[in-house]
PDB file of C-alpha atoms in Angstrom:
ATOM      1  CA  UNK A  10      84.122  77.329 198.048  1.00  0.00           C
ATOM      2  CA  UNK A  11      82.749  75.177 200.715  1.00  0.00           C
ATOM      3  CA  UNK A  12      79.396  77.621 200.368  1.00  0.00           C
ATOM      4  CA  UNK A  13      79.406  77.222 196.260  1.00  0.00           C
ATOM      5  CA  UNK A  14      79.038  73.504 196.814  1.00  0.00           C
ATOM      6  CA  UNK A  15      77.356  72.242 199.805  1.00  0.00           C
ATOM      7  CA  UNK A  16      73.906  72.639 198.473  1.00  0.00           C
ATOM      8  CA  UNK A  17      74.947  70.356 195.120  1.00  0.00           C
ATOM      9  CA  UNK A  18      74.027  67.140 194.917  1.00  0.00           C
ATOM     10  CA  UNK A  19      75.806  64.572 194.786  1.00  0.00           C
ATOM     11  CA  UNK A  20      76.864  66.050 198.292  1.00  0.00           C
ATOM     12  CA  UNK A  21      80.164  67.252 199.099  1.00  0.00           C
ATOM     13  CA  UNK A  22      81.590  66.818 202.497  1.00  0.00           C
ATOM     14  CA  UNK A  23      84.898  68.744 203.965  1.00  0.00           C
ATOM     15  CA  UNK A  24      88.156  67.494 205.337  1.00  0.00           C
ATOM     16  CA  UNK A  25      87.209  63.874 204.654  1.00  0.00           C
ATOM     17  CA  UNK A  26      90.092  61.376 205.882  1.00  0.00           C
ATOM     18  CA  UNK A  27      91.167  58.940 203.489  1.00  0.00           C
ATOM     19  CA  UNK A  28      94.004  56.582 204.874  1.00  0.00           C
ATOM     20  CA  UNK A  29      96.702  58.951 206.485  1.00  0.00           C
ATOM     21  CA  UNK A  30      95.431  61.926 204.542  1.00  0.00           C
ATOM     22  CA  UNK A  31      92.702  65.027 204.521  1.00  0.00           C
ATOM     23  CA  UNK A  32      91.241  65.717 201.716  1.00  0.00           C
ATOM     24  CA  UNK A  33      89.664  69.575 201.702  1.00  0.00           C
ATOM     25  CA  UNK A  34      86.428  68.533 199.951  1.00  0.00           C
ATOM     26  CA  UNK A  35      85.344  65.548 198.672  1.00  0.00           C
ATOM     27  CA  UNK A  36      82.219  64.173 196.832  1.00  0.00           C
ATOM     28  CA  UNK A  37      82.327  60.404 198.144  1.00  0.00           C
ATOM     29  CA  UNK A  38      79.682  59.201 195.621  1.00  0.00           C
ATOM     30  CA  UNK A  39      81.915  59.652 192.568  1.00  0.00           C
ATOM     31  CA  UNK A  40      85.584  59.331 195.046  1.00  0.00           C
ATOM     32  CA  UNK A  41      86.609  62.941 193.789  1.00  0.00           C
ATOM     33  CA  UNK A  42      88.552  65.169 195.839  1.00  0.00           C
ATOM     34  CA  UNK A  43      89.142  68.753 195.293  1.00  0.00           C
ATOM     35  CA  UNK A  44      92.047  70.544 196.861  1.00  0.00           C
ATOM     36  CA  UNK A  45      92.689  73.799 197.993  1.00  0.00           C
ATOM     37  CA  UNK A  46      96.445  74.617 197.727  1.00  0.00           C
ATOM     38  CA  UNK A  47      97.802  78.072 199.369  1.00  0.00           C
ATOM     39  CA  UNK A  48     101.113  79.742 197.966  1.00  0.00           C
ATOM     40  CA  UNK A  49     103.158  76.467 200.668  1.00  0.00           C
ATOM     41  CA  UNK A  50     102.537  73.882 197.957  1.00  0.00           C
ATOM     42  CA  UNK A  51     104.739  75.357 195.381  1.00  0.00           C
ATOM     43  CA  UNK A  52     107.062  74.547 197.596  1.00  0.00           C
ATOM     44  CA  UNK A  53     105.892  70.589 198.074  1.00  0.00           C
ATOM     45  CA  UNK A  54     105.433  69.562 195.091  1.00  0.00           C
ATOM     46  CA  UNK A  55     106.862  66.123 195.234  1.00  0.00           C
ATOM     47  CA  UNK A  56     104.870  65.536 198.659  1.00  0.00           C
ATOM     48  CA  UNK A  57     101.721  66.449 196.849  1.00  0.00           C
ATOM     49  CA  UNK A  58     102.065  64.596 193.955  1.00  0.00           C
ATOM     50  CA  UNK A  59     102.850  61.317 196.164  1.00  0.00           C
ATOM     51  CA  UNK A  60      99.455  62.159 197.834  1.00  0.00           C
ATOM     52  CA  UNK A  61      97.548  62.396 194.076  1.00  0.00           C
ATOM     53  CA  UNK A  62      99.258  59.055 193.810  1.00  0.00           C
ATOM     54  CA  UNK A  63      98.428  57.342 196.590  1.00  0.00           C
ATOM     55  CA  UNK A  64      94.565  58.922 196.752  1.00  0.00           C
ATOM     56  CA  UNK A  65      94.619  58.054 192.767  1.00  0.00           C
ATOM     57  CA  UNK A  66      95.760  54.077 193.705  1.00  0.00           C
ATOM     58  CA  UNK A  67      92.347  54.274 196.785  1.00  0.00           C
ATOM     59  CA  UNK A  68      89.910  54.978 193.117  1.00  0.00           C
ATOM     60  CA  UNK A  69      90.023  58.813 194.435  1.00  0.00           C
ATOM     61  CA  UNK A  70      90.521  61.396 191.223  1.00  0.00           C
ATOM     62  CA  UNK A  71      91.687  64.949 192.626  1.00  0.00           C
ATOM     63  CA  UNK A  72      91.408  68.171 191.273  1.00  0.00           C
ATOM     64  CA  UNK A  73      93.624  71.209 192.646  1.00  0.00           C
ATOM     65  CA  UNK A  74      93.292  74.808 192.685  1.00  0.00           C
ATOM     66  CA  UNK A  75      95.144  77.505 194.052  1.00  0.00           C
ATOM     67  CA  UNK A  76      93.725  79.551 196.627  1.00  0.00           C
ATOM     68  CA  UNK A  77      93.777  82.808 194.456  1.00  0.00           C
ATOM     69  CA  UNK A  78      92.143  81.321 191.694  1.00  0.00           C
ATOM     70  CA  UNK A  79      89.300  80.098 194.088  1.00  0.00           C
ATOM     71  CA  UNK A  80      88.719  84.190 195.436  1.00  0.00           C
ATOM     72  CA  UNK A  81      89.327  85.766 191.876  1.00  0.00           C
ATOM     73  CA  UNK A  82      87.257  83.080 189.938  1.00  0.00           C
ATOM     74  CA  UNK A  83      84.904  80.420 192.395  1.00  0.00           C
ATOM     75  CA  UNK A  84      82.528  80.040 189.587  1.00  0.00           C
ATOM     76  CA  UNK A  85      84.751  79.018 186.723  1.00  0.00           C
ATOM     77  CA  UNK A  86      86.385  76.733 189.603  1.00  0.00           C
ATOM     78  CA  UNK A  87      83.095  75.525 190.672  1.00  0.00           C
ATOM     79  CA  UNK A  88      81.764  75.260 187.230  1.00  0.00           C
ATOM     80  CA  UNK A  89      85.013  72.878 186.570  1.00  0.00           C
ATOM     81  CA  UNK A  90      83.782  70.445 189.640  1.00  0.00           C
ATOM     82  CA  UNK A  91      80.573  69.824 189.013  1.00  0.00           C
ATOM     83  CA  UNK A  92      81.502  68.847 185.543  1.00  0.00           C
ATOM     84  CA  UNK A  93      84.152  66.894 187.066  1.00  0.00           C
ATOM     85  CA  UNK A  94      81.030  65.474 188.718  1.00  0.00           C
ATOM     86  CA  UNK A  95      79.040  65.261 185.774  1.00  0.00           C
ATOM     87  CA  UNK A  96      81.417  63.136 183.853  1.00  0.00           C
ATOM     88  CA  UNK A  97      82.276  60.749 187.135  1.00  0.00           C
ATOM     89  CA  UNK A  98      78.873  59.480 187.490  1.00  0.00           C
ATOM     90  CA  UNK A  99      78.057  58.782 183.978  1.00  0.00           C
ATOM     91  CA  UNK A 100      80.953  56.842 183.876  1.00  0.00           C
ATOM     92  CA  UNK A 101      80.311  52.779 184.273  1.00  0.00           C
ATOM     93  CA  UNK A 102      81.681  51.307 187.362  1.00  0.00           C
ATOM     94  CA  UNK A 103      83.833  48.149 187.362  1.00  0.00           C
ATOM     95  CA  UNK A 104      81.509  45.305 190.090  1.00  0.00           C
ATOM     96  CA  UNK A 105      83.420  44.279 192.929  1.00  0.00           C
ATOM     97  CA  UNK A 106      84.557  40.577 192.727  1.00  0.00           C
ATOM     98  CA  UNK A 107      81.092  39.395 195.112  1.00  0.00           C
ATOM     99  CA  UNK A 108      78.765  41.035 192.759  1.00  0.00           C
ATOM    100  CA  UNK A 109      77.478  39.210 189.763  1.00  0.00           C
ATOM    101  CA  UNK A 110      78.702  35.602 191.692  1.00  0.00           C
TER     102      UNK A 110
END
């Protein structure tokens, strides 16, 4: 995955930290995080949806995929980021309370 999106701009970085969690790969320009879940987080479901939460309330959006579909499909996955992507940075963002003053 990591190889499918490196070379994509906006950039993509790996195992970014945000507060007391990892995200697997992250494009920090638009704050979208894509996850890489093995077979384990069918069985933490509750744990990962508190994560979504809490990256959602930091202005993160995260997409999740499961391992298998990433080795029997990367291109429909990757084609699903980028448009993930796409739509992020067209999207207007709200000016911190010192702009504009």
């Amino acid at each position: 995955m990591w190889n499918a999106l490196r070379s994509h701009r906006p950039r993509f970085t790996r195992q970014l930290v945000v507060g007391h969690y990892i995200i697997d790969l992250a494009c920090r320009s638009v704050r979208l995080g894509v996850e890489l879940d093995g077979g384990h987080h069918a069985l933490q479901v509750e744990a990962d949806e508190a994560r979504s939460r809490y990256l959602a309330a930091q202005g993160w959006r995260v997409l999740r995929f499961w391992n298998n579909d990433v080795l029997e499909h990367v291109e429909g996955v990757v084609e699903v980021i980028l448009a993930a992507v796409a739509q992020a940075a067209t999207r207007p963002r709200p000016l911190s309370f010192r702009e504009g003053s």
